[in-house]
C-alpha cells in the first residue's frame, strides 16, 4: 500500500487531482480488507461497505446519480473477483501487472493521463509484490492486498469509462478471472453447494490441487491466456477478437477435464506397451 501511495504522490502533480481521490477510494477498500483479515467480517456488512465505497468512487469520477450505481457495481465486482481468484502463488500479481500494462496502452491511445497514472502505479505495485509471492510465497496478499488491487482495477475501469477509452483493452486482461469466477459460481449453484463457503472449485485450483500442476505453471498459463486475449483485442477487429477470446476461455475452462483425459490416455498407452 505504501508503494501505491508513493506512486500516486509522484504522479499527482503531473496529472489531475482526481488520481488522489480515486486512489483514496482504493486505499479505503484495502482498509476494509485489513479489517476483514483481522476479524473475518460476515458477508452482509462486508458487501454493504464495498457497495458504499464503490458508490463514493463512482460519484468522485462523475458526480451524477447513475454513477453512484455504476461505481457500486463495478467496485464490488472487481474486488470480489480478484479476491476469489487470489488462491495460488503469483496469479494475481501477474494478472494485475498485465492489466496495468494493457490499461497504459489504452490510456496512451486516448490521451487519458489519470488512467495512465492509475494503471502505471498498479502495475508497478504488482510487479514489486511478485518476487515475494512467487515461485515460493513469503508473503500473501490476503484480503487487504486483493481488495487494494481490486479497488485499483475498479476505479481504473470507472476512469476509463469516463475518459471514453477502448474498454476492451481494460477488460480483456480480466477475462479469465471473470470467466473462472462465473463458471465456478454457476457450477456450485447447479450442485446446490454453498456459494460463500471455502472451496477449491475454481479452474485454477483444480489444476493445482486435483491435477497436481505447480502454482507457477498454472499462474503462468493463466497469464499467457490473458495475454493472448489482450493481444487479440489490440490487433484484430472486434468480431475476430471475440471469437478468439471465446475459444481461449473455453479451452481454459475445459483444462482440468482435458488434462485428466490426456493423463488417462497416456496411462492406457503405457499399459499397452507394458
Short mmCIF file of C-alpha atoms in Angstrom, two decimals:
data_model
loop_
_atom_site.label_atom_id
_atom_site.label_comp_id
_atom_site.label_asym_id
_atom_site.label_seq_id
_atom_site.Cartn_x
_atom_site.Cartn_y
_atom_site.Cartn_z
CA UNK A 1 0.00 0.00 0.00
CA UNK A 2 2.89 2.32 0.76
CA UNK A 3 4.19 1.87 -2.78
CA UNK A 4 0.80 2.82 -4.21
CA UNK A 5 0.68 5.98 -2.09
CA UNK A 6 4.22 6.90 -3.12
CA UNK A 7 3.44 6.26 -6.79
CA UNK A 8 0.31 8.38 -6.66
CA UNK A 9 2.28 11.13 -4.91
CA UNK A 10 4.77 11.18 -7.78
CA UNK A 11 2.08 11.07 -10.48
CA UNK A 12 -0.42 13.52 -8.96
CA UNK A 13 1.44 16.80 -9.65
CA UNK A 14 1.71 15.85 -13.34
CA UNK A 15 -1.90 14.79 -13.83
CA UNK A 16 -5.25 15.65 -12.26
CA UNK A 17 -6.16 15.75 -8.53
CA UNK A 18 -8.72 13.07 -9.42
CA UNK A 19 -5.97 10.46 -9.12
CA UNK A 20 -5.68 11.14 -5.37
CA UNK A 21 -9.43 10.89 -4.93
CA UNK A 22 -9.78 7.54 -6.70
CA UNK A 23 -6.61 6.23 -5.07
CA UNK A 24 -8.09 7.06 -1.66
CA UNK A 25 -11.17 5.01 -2.58
CA UNK A 26 -8.91 2.01 -3.35
CA UNK A 27 -6.99 2.55 -0.11
CA UNK A 28 -10.27 2.67 1.82
CA UNK A 29 -11.16 -0.69 0.27
CA UNK A 30 -7.77 -2.04 1.35
CA UNK A 31 -8.53 -0.87 4.89
CA UNK A 32 -11.82 -2.78 4.69
CA UNK A 33 -9.87 -5.85 3.60
CA UNK A 34 -7.49 -5.38 6.52
CA UNK A 35 -10.41 -5.37 8.95
CA UNK A 36 -11.74 -8.48 7.25
CA UNK A 37 -8.34 -10.16 7.62
CA UNK A 38 -8.33 -9.41 11.34
CA UNK A 39 -11.96 -10.05 12.25
CA UNK A 40 -13.49 -12.15 9.41
CA UNK A 41 -16.46 -9.91 8.75
CA UNK A 42 -19.76 -11.51 7.80
CA UNK A 43 -20.92 -11.26 4.21
CA UNK A 44 -23.65 -8.61 4.55
CA UNK A 45 -21.64 -5.79 6.21
CA UNK A 46 -18.62 -6.52 4.02
CA UNK A 47 -20.67 -6.32 0.80
CA UNK A 48 -22.52 -3.23 2.04
CA UNK A 49 -19.22 -1.48 2.74
CA UNK A 50 -17.93 -2.40 -0.73
CA UNK A 51 -21.08 -1.02 -2.35
CA UNK A 52 -20.91 2.22 -0.38
CA UNK A 53 -17.23 2.78 -1.16
CA UNK A 54 -17.90 1.91 -4.78
CA UNK A 55 -20.74 4.41 -4.95
CA UNK A 56 -18.44 7.08 -3.50
CA UNK A 57 -15.78 6.22 -6.09
CA UNK A 58 -18.35 6.48 -8.89
CA UNK A 59 -19.53 9.87 -7.63
CA UNK A 60 -15.93 11.10 -7.41
CA UNK A 61 -15.30 10.18 -11.04
CA UNK A 62 -18.53 11.79 -12.24
CA UNK A 63 -20.98 13.50 -9.92
CA UNK A 64 -24.14 12.06 -11.41
CA UNK A 65 -26.73 9.75 -9.79
CA UNK A 66 -26.19 6.98 -12.35
CA UNK A 67 -22.52 6.84 -11.43
CA UNK A 68 -23.39 6.03 -7.83
CA UNK A 69 -24.89 2.74 -9.04
CA UNK A 70 -22.20 2.17 -11.66
CA UNK A 71 -19.43 2.68 -9.12
CA UNK A 72 -21.07 0.37 -6.58
CA UNK A 73 -21.45 -2.44 -9.13
CA UNK A 74 -18.03 -2.09 -10.78
CA UNK A 75 -16.11 -1.87 -7.49
CA UNK A 76 -17.95 -4.76 -5.83
CA UNK A 77 -17.44 -6.99 -8.87
CA UNK A 78 -13.75 -6.16 -9.32
CA UNK A 79 -12.89 -6.51 -5.63
CA UNK A 80 -14.66 -9.83 -5.20
CA UNK A 81 -13.42 -11.24 -8.49
CA UNK A 82 -9.80 -10.54 -7.56
CA UNK A 83 -10.37 -11.83 -4.04
CA UNK A 84 -11.94 -15.09 -5.29
CA UNK A 85 -9.14 -15.72 -7.79
CA UNK A 86 -6.21 -14.96 -5.49
CA UNK A 87 -5.64 -18.55 -4.42
CA UNK A 88 -2.23 -19.61 -5.76
CA UNK A 89 1.19 -18.02 -5.81
CA UNK A 90 1.76 -15.37 -8.44
CA UNK A 91 -1.60 -15.48 -10.20
CA UNK A 92 -2.91 -12.10 -9.08
CA UNK A 93 0.40 -10.24 -9.28
CA UNK A 94 0.87 -11.41 -12.89
CA UNK A 95 -2.73 -10.71 -13.89
CA UNK A 96 -2.80 -7.25 -12.31
CA UNK A 97 0.56 -6.36 -13.87
CA UNK A 98 -0.86 -7.31 -17.27
CA UNK A 99 -4.00 -5.27 -16.57
CA UNK A 100 -1.87 -2.26 -15.72
CA UNK A 101 0.22 -2.59 -18.88
CA UNK A 102 -2.85 -3.02 -21.08
CA UNK A 103 -4.53 -0.05 -19.42
CA UNK A 104 -1.46 2.08 -20.05
CA UNK A 105 -1.72 1.27 -23.75
CA UNK A 106 -5.41 2.19 -23.77
CA UNK A 107 -4.71 5.42 -21.87
CA UNK A 108 -1.92 6.39 -24.27
CA UNK A 109 -4.12 5.82 -27.31
CA UNK A 110 -6.85 8.06 -25.90
CA UNK A 111 -4.69 10.62 -24.04
CA UNK A 112 -6.09 9.77 -20.61
CA UNK A 113 -3.34 10.78 -18.12
CA UNK A 114 -5.27 9.90 -14.96
CA UNK A 115 -5.97 6.39 -16.21
CA UNK A 116 -2.35 6.03 -17.31
CA UNK A 117 -1.14 7.00 -13.83
CA UNK A 118 -3.53 4.58 -12.09
CA UNK A 119 -2.51 1.72 -14.36
CA UNK A 120 1.20 2.51 -14.04
CA UNK A 121 1.05 2.61 -10.24
CA UNK A 122 -1.00 -0.61 -10.14
CA UNK A 123 1.35 -2.47 -12.49
CA UNK A 124 4.40 -1.30 -10.54
CA UNK A 125 2.88 -2.44 -7.24
CA UNK A 126 2.02 -5.85 -8.68
CA UNK A 127 5.49 -6.35 -10.15
CA UNK A 128 7.11 -5.26 -6.89
CA UNK A 129 5.00 -7.77 -4.95
CA UNK A 130 5.60 -10.69 -7.36
CA UNK A 131 9.08 -11.79 -6.12
CA UNK A 132 7.70 -12.11 -2.58
CA UNK A 133 4.79 -14.24 -3.75
CA UNK A 134 6.28 -16.50 -6.43
CA UNK A 135 7.70 -19.03 -7.07
CA UNK A 136 7.81 -19.61 -3.31
CA UNK A 137 5.48 -17.40 -1.31
CA UNK A 138 7.00 -15.45 1.55
CA UNK A 139 4.08 -13.02 1.57
CA UNK A 140 0.42 -13.30 0.65
CA UNK A 141 -1.96 -10.57 -0.48
CA UNK A 142 -4.69 -11.52 1.98
CA UNK A 143 -7.90 -9.55 1.82
CA UNK A 144 -6.07 -6.27 2.29
CA UNK A 145 -3.99 -6.82 -0.86
CA UNK A 146 -6.72 -8.31 -3.02
CA UNK A 147 -9.12 -5.51 -2.03
CA UNK A 148 -6.44 -2.93 -2.86
CA UNK A 149 -5.75 -4.39 -6.30
CA UNK A 150 -9.44 -5.00 -6.94
CA UNK A 151 -10.18 -1.43 -5.91
CA UNK A 152 -7.47 -0.03 -8.19
CA UNK A 153 -8.80 -2.06 -11.09
CA UNK A 154 -12.34 -0.91 -10.33
CA UNK A 155 -11.51 2.78 -10.17
CA UNK A 156 -9.36 2.37 -13.28
CA UNK A 157 -12.35 0.96 -15.16
CA UNK A 158 -14.55 3.84 -13.95
CA UNK A 159 -11.98 6.42 -15.04
CA UNK A 160 -11.61 4.58 -18.35
CA UNK A 161 -15.36 4.73 -18.98
CA UNK A 162 -15.39 8.43 -18.14
CA UNK A 163 -12.39 9.02 -20.44
CA UNK A 164 -14.00 7.10 -23.33
CA UNK A 165 -11.02 4.79 -23.76
CA UNK A 166 -11.11 1.42 -25.51
CA UNK A 167 -12.75 -0.64 -22.77
CA UNK A 168 -11.74 -3.88 -24.48
CA UNK A 169 -8.12 -3.27 -23.50
CA UNK A 170 -9.15 -2.55 -19.91
CA UNK A 171 -11.38 -5.60 -19.57
CA UNK A 172 -9.51 -8.17 -21.67
CA UNK A 173 -6.81 -8.92 -19.03
CA UNK A 174 -9.62 -9.76 -16.59
CA UNK A 175 -11.47 -12.14 -18.93
CA UNK A 176 -10.02 -15.29 -17.35
CA UNK A 177 -10.77 -14.05 -13.84
CA UNK A 178 -14.36 -13.16 -14.79
CA UNK A 179 -14.94 -16.43 -16.66
CA UNK A 180 -13.46 -18.63 -13.92
CA UNK A 181 -15.43 -16.86 -11.18
CA UNK A 182 -18.73 -17.00 -13.11
CA UNK A 183 -18.23 -20.62 -14.18
CA UNK A 184 -17.38 -21.73 -10.64
CA UNK A 185 -20.35 -19.96 -9.07
CA UNK A 186 -22.73 -21.47 -11.66
CA UNK A 187 -21.19 -24.89 -11.10
CA UNK A 188 -21.76 -24.63 -7.36
CA UNK A 189 -25.33 -23.41 -7.87
CA UNK A 190 -26.04 -26.39 -10.12
CA UNK A 191 -24.65 -28.72 -7.46
CA UNK A 192 -26.59 -26.90 -4.73
CA UNK A 193 -23.40 -26.09 -2.84
CA UNK A 194 -22.98 -23.08 -0.57
CA UNK A 195 -21.66 -20.21 -2.65
CA UNK A 196 -19.75 -18.48 0.11
CA UNK A 197 -18.17 -21.44 1.88
CA UNK A 198 -14.45 -22.11 1.40
CA UNK A 199 -13.73 -24.36 -1.58
CA UNK A 200 -11.20 -25.30 -4.24
CA UNK A 201 -13.57 -25.48 -7.19
CA UNK A 202 -12.09 -22.74 -9.35
CA UNK A 203 -10.48 -23.99 -12.56
CA UNK A 204 -7.04 -22.81 -11.49
CA UNK A 205 -7.46 -24.51 -8.10
CA UNK A 206 -8.49 -27.81 -9.68
CA UNK A 207 -5.44 -27.67 -11.94
CA UNK A 208 -3.22 -27.30 -8.86
CA UNK A 209 -4.95 -29.35 -6.15
CA UNK A 210 -6.59 -32.06 -8.27
CA UNK A 211 -4.39 -32.33 -11.36
CA UNK A 212 -1.15 -31.70 -9.47
CA UNK A 213 0.36 -28.87 -11.51
CA UNK A 214 2.58 -26.31 -9.79
CA UNK A 215 1.43 -22.87 -8.73
CA UNK A 216 3.90 -21.24 -11.11
CA UNK A 217 2.82 -23.36 -14.07
CA UNK A 218 -0.87 -22.60 -13.59
CA UNK A 219 -0.33 -18.90 -12.85
CA UNK A 220 1.88 -18.69 -15.94
CA UNK A 221 -0.74 -20.44 -18.07
CA UNK A 222 -3.45 -18.05 -16.87
CA UNK A 223 -1.20 -15.11 -17.73
CA UNK A 224 -0.43 -16.47 -21.20
CA UNK A 225 -4.12 -16.99 -21.94
CA UNK A 226 -4.85 -13.46 -20.71
CA UNK A 227 -2.01 -12.06 -22.80
CA UNK A 228 -3.35 -13.83 -25.90
CA UNK A 229 -6.80 -12.35 -25.26
CA UNK A 230 -5.35 -8.85 -24.82
CA UNK A 231 -3.29 -9.25 -28.00
CA UNK A 232 -6.33 -10.33 -29.97
CA UNK A 233 -8.23 -7.18 -28.95
CA UNK A 234 -5.19 -4.99 -29.69
CA UNK A 235 -4.54 -6.47 -33.13
CA UNK A 236 -7.81 -7.75 -34.61
CA UNK A 237 -11.27 -6.35 -35.34
CA UNK A 238 -13.84 -6.89 -32.59
CA UNK A 239 -15.63 -9.86 -34.27
CA UNK A 240 -12.37 -11.77 -34.69
CA UNK A 241 -11.17 -10.86 -31.19
CA UNK A 242 -14.49 -12.03 -29.74
CA UNK A 243 -14.15 -15.45 -31.38
CA UNK A 244 -10.53 -15.79 -30.25
CA UNK A 245 -11.49 -14.80 -26.71
CA UNK A 246 -14.36 -17.29 -26.59
CA UNK A 247 -12.16 -20.14 -27.84
CA UNK A 248 -9.36 -19.34 -25.38
CA UNK A 249 -11.77 -19.12 -22.44
CA UNK A 250 -13.43 -22.39 -23.46
CA UNK A 251 -10.03 -24.06 -23.58
CA UNK A 252 -9.14 -22.67 -20.16
CA UNK A 253 -12.41 -23.71 -18.54
CA UNK A 254 -12.05 -27.19 -20.04
CA UNK A 255 -8.39 -27.55 -18.99
CA UNK A 256 -8.92 -29.80 -15.91
CA UNK A 257 -11.05 -32.24 -17.89
CA UNK A 258 -8.74 -32.19 -20.91
CA UNK A 259 -5.75 -32.73 -18.64
CA UNK A 260 -7.45 -35.70 -16.99
CA UNK A 261 -8.30 -37.23 -20.39
CA UNK A 262 -4.72 -36.75 -21.51
CA UNK A 263 -3.42 -38.47 -18.40
CA UNK A 264 -5.82 -41.40 -18.84
CA UNK A 265 -4.76 -41.82 -22.47
CA UNK A 266 -1.08 -41.75 -21.54
CA UNK A 267 -1.70 -44.38 -18.84
CA UNK A 268 -3.55 -46.65 -21.28
CA UNK A 269 -0.75 -46.36 -23.83
CA UNK A 270 1.81 -47.16 -21.14
CA UNK A 271 -0.18 -50.22 -20.07
CA UNK A 272 -0.38 -51.42 -23.70
CA UNK A 273 3.37 -51.05 -24.15
CA UNK A 274 3.96 -52.92 -20.89
#
